[in-house]
PDB file of C-alpha atoms and ligand atoms in Angstrom:
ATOM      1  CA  UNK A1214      26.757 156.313 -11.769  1.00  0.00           C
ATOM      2  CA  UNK A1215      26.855 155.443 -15.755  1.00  0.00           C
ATOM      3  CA  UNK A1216      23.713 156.281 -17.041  1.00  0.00           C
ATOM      4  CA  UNK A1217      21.454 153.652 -18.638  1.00  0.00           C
ATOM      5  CA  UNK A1218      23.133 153.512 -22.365  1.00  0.00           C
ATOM      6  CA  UNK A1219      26.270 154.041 -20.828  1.00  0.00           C
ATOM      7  CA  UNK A1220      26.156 150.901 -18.786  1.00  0.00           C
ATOM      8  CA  UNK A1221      24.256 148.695 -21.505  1.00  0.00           C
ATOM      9  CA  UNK A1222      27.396 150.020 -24.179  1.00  0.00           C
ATOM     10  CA  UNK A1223      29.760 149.052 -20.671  1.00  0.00           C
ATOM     11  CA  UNK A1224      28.677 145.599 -19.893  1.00  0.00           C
ATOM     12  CA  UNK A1225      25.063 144.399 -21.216  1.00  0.00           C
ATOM     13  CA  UNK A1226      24.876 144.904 -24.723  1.00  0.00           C
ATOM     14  CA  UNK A1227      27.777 142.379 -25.663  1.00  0.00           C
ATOM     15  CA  UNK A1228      26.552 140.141 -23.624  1.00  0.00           C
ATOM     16  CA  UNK A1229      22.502 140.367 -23.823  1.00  0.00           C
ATOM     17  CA  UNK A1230      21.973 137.694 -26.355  1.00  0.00           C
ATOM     18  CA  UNK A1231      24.001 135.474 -24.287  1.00  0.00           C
ATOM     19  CA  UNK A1232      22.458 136.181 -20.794  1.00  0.00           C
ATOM     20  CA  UNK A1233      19.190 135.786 -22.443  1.00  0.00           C
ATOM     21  CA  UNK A1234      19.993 131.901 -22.789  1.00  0.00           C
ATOM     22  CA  UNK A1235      21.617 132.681 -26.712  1.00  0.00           C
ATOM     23  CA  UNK A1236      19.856 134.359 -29.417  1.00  0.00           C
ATOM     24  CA  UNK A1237      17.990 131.643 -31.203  1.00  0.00           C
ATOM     25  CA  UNK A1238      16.519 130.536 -27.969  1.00  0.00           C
ATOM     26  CA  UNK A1239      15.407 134.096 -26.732  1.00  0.00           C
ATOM     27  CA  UNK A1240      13.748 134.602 -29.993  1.00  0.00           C
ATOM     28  CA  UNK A1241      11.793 131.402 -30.053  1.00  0.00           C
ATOM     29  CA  UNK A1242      10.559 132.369 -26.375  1.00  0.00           C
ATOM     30  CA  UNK A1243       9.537 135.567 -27.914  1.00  0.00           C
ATOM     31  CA  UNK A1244       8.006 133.998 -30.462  1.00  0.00           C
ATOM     32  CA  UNK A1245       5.997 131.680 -28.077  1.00  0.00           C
ATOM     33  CA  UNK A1246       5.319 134.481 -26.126  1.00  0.00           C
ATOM     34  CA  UNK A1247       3.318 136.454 -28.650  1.00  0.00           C
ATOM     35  CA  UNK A1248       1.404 133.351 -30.290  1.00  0.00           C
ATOM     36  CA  UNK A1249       0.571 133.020 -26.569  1.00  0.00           C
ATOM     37  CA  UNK A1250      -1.160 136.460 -26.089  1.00  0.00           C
ATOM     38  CA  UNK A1251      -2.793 135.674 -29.341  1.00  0.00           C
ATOM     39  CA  UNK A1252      -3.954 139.547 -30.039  1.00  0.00           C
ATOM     40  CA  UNK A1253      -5.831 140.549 -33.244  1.00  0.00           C
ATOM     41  CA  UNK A1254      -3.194 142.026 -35.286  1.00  0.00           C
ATOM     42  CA  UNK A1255      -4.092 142.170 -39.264  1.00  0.00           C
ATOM     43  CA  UNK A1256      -1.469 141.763 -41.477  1.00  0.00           C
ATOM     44  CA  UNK A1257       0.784 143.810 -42.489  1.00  0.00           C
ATOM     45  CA  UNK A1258      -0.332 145.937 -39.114  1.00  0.00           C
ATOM     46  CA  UNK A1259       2.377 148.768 -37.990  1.00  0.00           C
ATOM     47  CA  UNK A1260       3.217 147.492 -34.285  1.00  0.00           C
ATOM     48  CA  UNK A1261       5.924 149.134 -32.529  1.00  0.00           C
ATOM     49  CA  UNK A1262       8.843 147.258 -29.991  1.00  0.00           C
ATOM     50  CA  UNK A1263      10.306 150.067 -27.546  1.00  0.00           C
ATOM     51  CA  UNK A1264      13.616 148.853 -26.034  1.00  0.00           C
ATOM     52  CA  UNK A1265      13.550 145.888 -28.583  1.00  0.00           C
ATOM     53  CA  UNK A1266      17.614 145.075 -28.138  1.00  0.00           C
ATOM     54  CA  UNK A1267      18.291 142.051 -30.222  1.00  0.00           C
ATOM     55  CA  UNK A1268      14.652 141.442 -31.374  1.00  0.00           C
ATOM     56  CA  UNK A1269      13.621 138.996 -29.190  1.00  0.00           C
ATOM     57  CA  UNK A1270       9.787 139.928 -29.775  1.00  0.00           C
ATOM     58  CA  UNK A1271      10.379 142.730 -33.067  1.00  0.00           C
ATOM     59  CA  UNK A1272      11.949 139.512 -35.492  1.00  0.00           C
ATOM     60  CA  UNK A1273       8.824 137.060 -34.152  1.00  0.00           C
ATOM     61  CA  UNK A1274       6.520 140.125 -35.119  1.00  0.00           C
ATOM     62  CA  UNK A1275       7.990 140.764 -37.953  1.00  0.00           C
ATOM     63  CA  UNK A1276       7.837 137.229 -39.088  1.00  0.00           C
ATOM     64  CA  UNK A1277       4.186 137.084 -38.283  1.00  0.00           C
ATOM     65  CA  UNK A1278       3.661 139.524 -41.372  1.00  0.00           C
ATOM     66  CA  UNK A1279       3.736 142.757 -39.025  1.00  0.00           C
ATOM     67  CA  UNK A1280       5.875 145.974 -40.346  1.00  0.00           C
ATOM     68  CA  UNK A1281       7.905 146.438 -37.477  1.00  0.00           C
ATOM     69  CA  UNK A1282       9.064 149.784 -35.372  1.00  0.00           C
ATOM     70  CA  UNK A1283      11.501 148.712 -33.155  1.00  0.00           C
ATOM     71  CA  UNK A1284      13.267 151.721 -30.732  1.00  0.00           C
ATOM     72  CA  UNK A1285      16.461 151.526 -28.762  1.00  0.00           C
ATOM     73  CA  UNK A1286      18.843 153.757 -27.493  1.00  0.00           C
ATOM     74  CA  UNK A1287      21.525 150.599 -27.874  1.00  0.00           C
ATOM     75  CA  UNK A1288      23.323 150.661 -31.304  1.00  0.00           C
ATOM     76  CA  UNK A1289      25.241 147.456 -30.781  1.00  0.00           C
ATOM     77  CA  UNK A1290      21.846 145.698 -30.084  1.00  0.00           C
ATOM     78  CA  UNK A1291      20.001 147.482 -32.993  1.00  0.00           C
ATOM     79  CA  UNK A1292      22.867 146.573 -35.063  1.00  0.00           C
ATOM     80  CA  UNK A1293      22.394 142.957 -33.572  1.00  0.00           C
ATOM     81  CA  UNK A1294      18.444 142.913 -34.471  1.00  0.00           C
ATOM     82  CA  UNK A1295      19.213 143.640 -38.420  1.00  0.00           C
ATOM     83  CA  UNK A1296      21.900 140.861 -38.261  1.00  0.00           C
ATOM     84  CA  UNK A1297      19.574 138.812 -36.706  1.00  0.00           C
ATOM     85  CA  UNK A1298      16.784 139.678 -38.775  1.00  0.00           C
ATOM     86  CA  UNK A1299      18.562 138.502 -42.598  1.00  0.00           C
ATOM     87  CA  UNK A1300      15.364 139.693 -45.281  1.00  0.00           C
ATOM     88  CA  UNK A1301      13.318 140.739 -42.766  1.00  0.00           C
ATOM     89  CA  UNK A1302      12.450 143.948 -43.121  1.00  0.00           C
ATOM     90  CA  UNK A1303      12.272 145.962 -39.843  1.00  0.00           C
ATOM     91  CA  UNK A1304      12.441 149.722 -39.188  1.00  0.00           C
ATOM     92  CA  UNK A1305      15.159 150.588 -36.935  1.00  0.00           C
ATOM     93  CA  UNK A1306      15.584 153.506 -34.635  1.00  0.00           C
ATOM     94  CA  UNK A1307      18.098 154.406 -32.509  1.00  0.00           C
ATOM     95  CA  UNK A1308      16.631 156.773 -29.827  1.00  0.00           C
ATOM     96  CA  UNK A1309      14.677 157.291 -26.632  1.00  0.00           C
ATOM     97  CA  UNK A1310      11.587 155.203 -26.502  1.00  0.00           C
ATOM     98  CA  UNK A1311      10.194 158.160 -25.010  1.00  0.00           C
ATOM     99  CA  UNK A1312      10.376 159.696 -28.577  1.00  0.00           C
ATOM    100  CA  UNK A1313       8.898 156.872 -30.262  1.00  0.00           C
ATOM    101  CA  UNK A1314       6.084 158.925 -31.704  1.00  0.00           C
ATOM    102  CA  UNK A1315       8.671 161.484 -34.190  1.00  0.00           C
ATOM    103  CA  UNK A1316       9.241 157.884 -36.091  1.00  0.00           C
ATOM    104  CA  UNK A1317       5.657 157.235 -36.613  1.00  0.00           C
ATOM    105  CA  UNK A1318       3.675 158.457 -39.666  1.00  0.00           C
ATOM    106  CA  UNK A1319       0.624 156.054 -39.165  1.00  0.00           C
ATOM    107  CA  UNK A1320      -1.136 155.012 -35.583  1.00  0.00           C
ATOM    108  CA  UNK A1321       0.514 151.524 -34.573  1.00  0.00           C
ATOM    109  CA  UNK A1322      -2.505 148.797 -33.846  1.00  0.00           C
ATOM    110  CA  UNK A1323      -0.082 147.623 -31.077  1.00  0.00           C
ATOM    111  CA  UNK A1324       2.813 149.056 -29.026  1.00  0.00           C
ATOM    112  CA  UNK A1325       5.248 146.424 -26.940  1.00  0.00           C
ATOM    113  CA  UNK A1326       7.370 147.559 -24.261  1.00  0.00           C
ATOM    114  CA  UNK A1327       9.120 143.898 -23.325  1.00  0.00           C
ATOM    115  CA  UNK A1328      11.862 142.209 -20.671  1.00  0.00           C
ATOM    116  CA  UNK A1329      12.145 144.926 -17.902  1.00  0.00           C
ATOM    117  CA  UNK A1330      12.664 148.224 -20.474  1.00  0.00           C
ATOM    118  CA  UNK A1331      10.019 150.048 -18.243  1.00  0.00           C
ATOM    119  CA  UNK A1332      11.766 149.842 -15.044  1.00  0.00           C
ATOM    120  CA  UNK A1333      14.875 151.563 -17.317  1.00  0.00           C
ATOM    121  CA  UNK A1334      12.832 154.808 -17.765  1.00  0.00           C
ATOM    122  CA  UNK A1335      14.651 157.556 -15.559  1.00  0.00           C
ATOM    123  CA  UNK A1336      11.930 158.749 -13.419  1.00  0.00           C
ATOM    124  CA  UNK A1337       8.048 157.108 -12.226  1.00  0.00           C
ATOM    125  CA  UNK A1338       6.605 160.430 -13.811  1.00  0.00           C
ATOM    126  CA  UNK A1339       7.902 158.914 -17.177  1.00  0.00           C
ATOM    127  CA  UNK A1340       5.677 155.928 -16.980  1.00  0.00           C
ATOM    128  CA  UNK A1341       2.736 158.517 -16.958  1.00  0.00           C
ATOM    129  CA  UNK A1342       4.209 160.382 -19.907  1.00  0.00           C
ATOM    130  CA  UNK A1343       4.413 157.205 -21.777  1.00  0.00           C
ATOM    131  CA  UNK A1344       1.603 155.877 -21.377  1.00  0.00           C
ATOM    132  CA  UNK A1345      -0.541 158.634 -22.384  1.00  0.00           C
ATOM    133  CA  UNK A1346       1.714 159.162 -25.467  1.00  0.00           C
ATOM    134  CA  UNK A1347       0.848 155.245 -26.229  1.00  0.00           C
ATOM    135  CA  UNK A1348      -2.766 156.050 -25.635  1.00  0.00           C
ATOM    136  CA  UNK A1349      -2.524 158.758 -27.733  1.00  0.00           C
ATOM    137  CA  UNK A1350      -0.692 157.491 -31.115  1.00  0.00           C
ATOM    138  CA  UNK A1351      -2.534 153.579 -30.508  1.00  0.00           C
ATOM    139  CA  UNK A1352      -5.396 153.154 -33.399  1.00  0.00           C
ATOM    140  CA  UNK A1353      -9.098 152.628 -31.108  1.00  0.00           C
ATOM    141  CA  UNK A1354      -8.973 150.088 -29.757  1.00  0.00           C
ATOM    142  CA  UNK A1355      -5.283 149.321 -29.777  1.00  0.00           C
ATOM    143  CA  UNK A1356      -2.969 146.777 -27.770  1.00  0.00           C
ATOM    144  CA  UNK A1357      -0.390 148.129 -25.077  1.00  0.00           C
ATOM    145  CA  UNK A1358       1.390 145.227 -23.825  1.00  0.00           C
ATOM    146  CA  UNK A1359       4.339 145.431 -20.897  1.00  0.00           C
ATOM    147  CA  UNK A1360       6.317 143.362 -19.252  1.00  0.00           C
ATOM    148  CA  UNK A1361       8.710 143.911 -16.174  1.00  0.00           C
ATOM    149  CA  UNK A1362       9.662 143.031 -13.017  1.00  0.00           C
ATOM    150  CA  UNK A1363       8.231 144.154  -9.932  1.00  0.00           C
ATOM    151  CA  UNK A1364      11.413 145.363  -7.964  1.00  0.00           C
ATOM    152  CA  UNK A1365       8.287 147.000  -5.160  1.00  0.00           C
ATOM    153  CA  UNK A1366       8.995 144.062  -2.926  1.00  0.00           C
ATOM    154  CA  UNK A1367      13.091 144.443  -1.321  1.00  0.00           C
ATOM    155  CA  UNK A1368      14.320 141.220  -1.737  1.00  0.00           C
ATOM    156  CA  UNK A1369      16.719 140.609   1.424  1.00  0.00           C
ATOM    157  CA  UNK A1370      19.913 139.681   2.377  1.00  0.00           C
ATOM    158  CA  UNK A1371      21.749 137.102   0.393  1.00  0.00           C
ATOM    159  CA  UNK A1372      18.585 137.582  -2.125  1.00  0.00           C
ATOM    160  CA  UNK A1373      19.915 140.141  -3.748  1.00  0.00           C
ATOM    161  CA  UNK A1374      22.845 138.277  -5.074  1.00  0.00           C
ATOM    162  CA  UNK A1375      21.668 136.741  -9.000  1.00  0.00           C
ATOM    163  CA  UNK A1376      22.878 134.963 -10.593  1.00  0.00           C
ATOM    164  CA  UNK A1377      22.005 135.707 -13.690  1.00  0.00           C
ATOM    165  CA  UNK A1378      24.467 132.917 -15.956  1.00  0.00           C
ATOM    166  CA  UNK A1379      27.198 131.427 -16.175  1.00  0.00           C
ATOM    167  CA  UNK A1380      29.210 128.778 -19.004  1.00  0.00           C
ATOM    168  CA  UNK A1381      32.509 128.128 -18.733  1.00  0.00           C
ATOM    169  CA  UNK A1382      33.848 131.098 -20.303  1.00  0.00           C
ATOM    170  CA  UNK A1383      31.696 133.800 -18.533  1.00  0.00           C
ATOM    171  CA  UNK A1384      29.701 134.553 -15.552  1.00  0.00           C
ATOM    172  CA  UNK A1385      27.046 136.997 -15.188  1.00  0.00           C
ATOM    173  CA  UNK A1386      25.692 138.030 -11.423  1.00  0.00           C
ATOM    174  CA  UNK A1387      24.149 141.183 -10.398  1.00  0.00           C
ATOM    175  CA  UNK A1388      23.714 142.276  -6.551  1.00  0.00           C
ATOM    176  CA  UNK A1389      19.968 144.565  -6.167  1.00  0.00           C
ATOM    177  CA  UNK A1390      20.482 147.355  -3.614  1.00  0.00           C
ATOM    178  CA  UNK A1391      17.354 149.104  -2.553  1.00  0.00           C
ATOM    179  CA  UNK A1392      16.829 152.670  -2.343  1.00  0.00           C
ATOM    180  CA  UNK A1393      12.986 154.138  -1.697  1.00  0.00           C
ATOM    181  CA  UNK A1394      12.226 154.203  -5.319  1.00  0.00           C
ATOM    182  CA  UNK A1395      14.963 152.727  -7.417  1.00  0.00           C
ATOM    183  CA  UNK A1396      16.869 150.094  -7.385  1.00  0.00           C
ATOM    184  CA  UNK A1397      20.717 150.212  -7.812  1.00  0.00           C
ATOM    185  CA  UNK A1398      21.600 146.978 -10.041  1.00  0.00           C
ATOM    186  CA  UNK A1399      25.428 146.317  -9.883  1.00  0.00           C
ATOM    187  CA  UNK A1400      26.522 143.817 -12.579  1.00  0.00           C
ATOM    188  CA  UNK A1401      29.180 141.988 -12.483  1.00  0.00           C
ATOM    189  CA  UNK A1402      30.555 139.677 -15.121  1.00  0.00           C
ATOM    190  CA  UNK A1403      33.659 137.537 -15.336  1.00  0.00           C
ATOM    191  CA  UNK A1404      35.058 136.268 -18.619  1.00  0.00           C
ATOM    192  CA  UNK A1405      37.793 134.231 -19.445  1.00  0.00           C
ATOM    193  CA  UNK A1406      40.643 135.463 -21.682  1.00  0.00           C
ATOM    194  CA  UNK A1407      43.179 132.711 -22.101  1.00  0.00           C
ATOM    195  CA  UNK A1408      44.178 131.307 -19.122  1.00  0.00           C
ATOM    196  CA  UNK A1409      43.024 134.080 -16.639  1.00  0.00           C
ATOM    197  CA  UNK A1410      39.434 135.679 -15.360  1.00  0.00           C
ATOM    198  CA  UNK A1411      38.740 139.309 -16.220  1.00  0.00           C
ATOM    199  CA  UNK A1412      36.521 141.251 -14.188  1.00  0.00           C
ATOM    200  CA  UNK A1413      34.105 143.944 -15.146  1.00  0.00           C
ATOM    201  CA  UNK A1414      31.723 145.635 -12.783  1.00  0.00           C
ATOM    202  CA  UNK A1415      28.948 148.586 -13.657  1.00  0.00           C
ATOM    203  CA  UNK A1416      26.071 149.504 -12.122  1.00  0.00           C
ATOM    204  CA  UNK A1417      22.481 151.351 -13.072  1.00  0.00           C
ATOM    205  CA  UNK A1418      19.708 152.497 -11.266  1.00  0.00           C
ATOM    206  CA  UNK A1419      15.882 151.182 -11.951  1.00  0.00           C
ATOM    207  CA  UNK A1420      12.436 152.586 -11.143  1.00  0.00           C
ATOM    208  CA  UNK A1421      10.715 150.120  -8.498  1.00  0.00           C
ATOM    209  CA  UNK A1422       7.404 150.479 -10.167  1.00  0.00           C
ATOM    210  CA  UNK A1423       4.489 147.968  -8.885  1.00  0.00           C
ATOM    211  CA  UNK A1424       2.045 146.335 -10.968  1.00  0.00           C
ATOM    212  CA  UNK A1425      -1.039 148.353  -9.552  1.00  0.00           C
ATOM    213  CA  UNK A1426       1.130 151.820 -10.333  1.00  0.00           C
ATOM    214  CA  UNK A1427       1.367 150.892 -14.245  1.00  0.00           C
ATOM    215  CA  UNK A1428      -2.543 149.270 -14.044  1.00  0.00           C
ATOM    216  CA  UNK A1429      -3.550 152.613 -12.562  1.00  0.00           C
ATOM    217  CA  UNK A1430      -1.815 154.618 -15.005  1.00  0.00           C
ATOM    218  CA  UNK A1431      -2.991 152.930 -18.110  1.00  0.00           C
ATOM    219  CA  UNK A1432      -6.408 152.915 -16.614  1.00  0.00           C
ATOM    220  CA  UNK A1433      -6.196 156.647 -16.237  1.00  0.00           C
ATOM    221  CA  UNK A1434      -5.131 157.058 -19.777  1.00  0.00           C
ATOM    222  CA  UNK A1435      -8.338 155.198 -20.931  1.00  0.00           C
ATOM    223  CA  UNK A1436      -6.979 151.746 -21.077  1.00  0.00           C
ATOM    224  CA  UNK A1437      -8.481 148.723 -19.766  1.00  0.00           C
ATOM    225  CA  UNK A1438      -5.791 146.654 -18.441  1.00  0.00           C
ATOM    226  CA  UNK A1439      -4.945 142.739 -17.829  1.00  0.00           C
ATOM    227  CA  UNK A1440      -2.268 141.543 -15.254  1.00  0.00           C
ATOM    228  CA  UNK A1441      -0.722 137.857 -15.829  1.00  0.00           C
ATOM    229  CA  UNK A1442       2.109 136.042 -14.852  1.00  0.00           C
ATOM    230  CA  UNK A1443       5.228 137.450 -17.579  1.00  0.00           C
ATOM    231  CA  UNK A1444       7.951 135.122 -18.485  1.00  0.00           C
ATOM    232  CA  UNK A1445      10.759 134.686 -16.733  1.00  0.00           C
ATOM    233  CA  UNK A1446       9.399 135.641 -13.610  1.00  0.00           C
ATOM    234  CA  UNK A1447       8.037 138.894 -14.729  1.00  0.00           C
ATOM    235  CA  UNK A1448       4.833 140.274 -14.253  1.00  0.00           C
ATOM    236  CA  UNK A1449       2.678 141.327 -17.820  1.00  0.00           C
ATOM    237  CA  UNK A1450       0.282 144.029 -18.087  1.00  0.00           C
ATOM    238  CA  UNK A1451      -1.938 143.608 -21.708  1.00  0.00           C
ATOM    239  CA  UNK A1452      -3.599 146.208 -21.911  1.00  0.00           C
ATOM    240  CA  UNK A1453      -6.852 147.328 -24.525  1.00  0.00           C
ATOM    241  CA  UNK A1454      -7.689 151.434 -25.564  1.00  0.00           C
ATOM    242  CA  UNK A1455     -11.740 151.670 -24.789  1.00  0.00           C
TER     243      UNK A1455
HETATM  244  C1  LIG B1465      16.042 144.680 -20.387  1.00  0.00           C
HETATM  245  S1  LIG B1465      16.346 145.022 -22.079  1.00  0.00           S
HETATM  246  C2  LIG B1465      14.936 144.308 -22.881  1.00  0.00           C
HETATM  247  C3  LIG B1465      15.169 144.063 -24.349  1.00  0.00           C
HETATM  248  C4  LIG B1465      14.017 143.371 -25.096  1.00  0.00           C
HETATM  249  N1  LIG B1465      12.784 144.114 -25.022  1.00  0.00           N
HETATM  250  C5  LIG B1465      13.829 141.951 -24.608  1.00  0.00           C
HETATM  251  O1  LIG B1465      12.739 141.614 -24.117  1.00  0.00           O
HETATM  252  O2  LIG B1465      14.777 141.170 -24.733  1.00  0.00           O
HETATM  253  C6  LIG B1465      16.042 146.749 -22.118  1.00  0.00           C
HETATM  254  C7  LIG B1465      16.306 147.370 -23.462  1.00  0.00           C
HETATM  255  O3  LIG B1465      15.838 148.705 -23.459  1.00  0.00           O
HETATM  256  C8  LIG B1465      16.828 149.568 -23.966  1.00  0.00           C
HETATM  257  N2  LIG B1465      16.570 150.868 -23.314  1.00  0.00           N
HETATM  258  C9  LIG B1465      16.650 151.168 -22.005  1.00  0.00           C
HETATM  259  N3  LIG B1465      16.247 152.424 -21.783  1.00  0.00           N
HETATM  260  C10 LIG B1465      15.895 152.936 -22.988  1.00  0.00           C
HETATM  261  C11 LIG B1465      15.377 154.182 -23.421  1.00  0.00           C
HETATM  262  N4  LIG B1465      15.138 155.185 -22.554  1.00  0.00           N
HETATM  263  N5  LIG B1465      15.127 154.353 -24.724  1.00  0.00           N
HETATM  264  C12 LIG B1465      15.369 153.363 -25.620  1.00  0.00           C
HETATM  265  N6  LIG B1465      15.845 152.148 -25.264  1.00  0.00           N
HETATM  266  C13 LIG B1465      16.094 151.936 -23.972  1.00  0.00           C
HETATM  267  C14 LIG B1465      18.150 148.921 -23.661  1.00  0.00           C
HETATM  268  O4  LIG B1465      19.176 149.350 -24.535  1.00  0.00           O
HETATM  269  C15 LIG B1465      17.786 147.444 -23.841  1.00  0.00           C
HETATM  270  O5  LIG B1465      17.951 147.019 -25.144  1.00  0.00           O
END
């Protein structure tokens, strides 16, 4: 099975901006997103984006006056963000997210970790790992705020068939099949060339992490921690360092 970056470099990353309902769009949901959480950032505060692809919350943050880290191990989608970004200047790192901290020289006042990039992390003991490195380089008092989706729950039968969207030049559906702590997503996307369908499949493997496993581990890790409703159907954890 192609490993994560191999399968975003296969099928995703050419197409992310476009399954995310077109750049523009994505980015002013980001944008709303943030003004919604409404945290206390200062100006000119060092916040960090892990898995950021195309910037849909590292340009809104950036615009907002904050100096922007954003992390990815995609470099068509980091080389998307700096096209997307024009003057804005964001910091740009192509690399683990579980290695965020080598690019830091200053303790971020808030670290994001946005649209399902936790569930990408290889194994559960990586959430762990992460979140006490996030507890660790956060300022006191910091922000930690996640959003995923919670795969815990099989979804059944003709369930597992998304579809995820579709124009009249391309179609984008996945199909979820369970294992006991991943889940195997199979994408499949059609697009037209000329006058006949082309078909691409690849598939991935995610971590079926539940809501109370990440609330547990940032409380371990001296977080307190706030569940809400994400968007798109995803479930957000913001969460405070005591
Ligand atoms: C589901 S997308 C979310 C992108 C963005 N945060 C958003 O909300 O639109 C996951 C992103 O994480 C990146 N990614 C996945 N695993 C990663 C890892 N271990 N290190 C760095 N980036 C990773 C992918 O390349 C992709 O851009």
């Amino acid at each position: 099975m192609p490993s994560v970056a191999e399968h975003y470099e296969r099928i995703l990353s050419p197409v992310y901006a476009w399954m995310s309902g077109g750049a523009e769009a994505a980015i002013a949901a980001g944008s709303a997103e943030l003004e919604a959480l409404n945290l206390p950032l200062a100006p000119g505060a060092r916040v960090v984006d892990l898995g950021c692809g195309f910037g849909m919350h590292a340009i809104p943050l950036a615009r907002s006056g904050a100096r922007v880290l954003a992390v990815d191990s995609s470099a068509q989608l980091l080389a998307e963000l700096n096209r997307l970004a024009g003057d804005l200047v964001i910091d740009t790192v192509q690399d683990d997210l579980l290695s965020f901290r080598a690019h830091l020289a200053e303790k971020p006042a808030a670290v994001f970790c946005m649209g399902d990039t936790l569930t990408h992390l290889p194994e559960h003991t990586n959430l762990d790992f992460l979140v006490q490195e996030v507890a660790e380089a956060l300022v006191p008092g910091g922000c930690f705020v996640l959003s995923f989706r919670d795969y815990s729950e099989a979804l059944l039968e003709d369930d597992r068939f998304i579809p995820v969207r579709s124009d009249e030049r391309r179609i984008l559906t996945c199909f979820l099949e369970y294992e006991e702590d991943t889940v195997v997503v199979h994408d499949i996307l059609h697009e037209r060339g000329g006058d006949a369908w082309e078909t691409r499949v690849s598939s991935y493997r995610k971590l079926r992490l539940s809501p109370d496993r990440v609330t547990g581990s940032l409380e371990t890790c001296g977080f307190d921690a706030r569940r809400e409703a994400g968007a798109r159907g995803m479930v957000r954890i913001v969460a405070r360092l005591r």
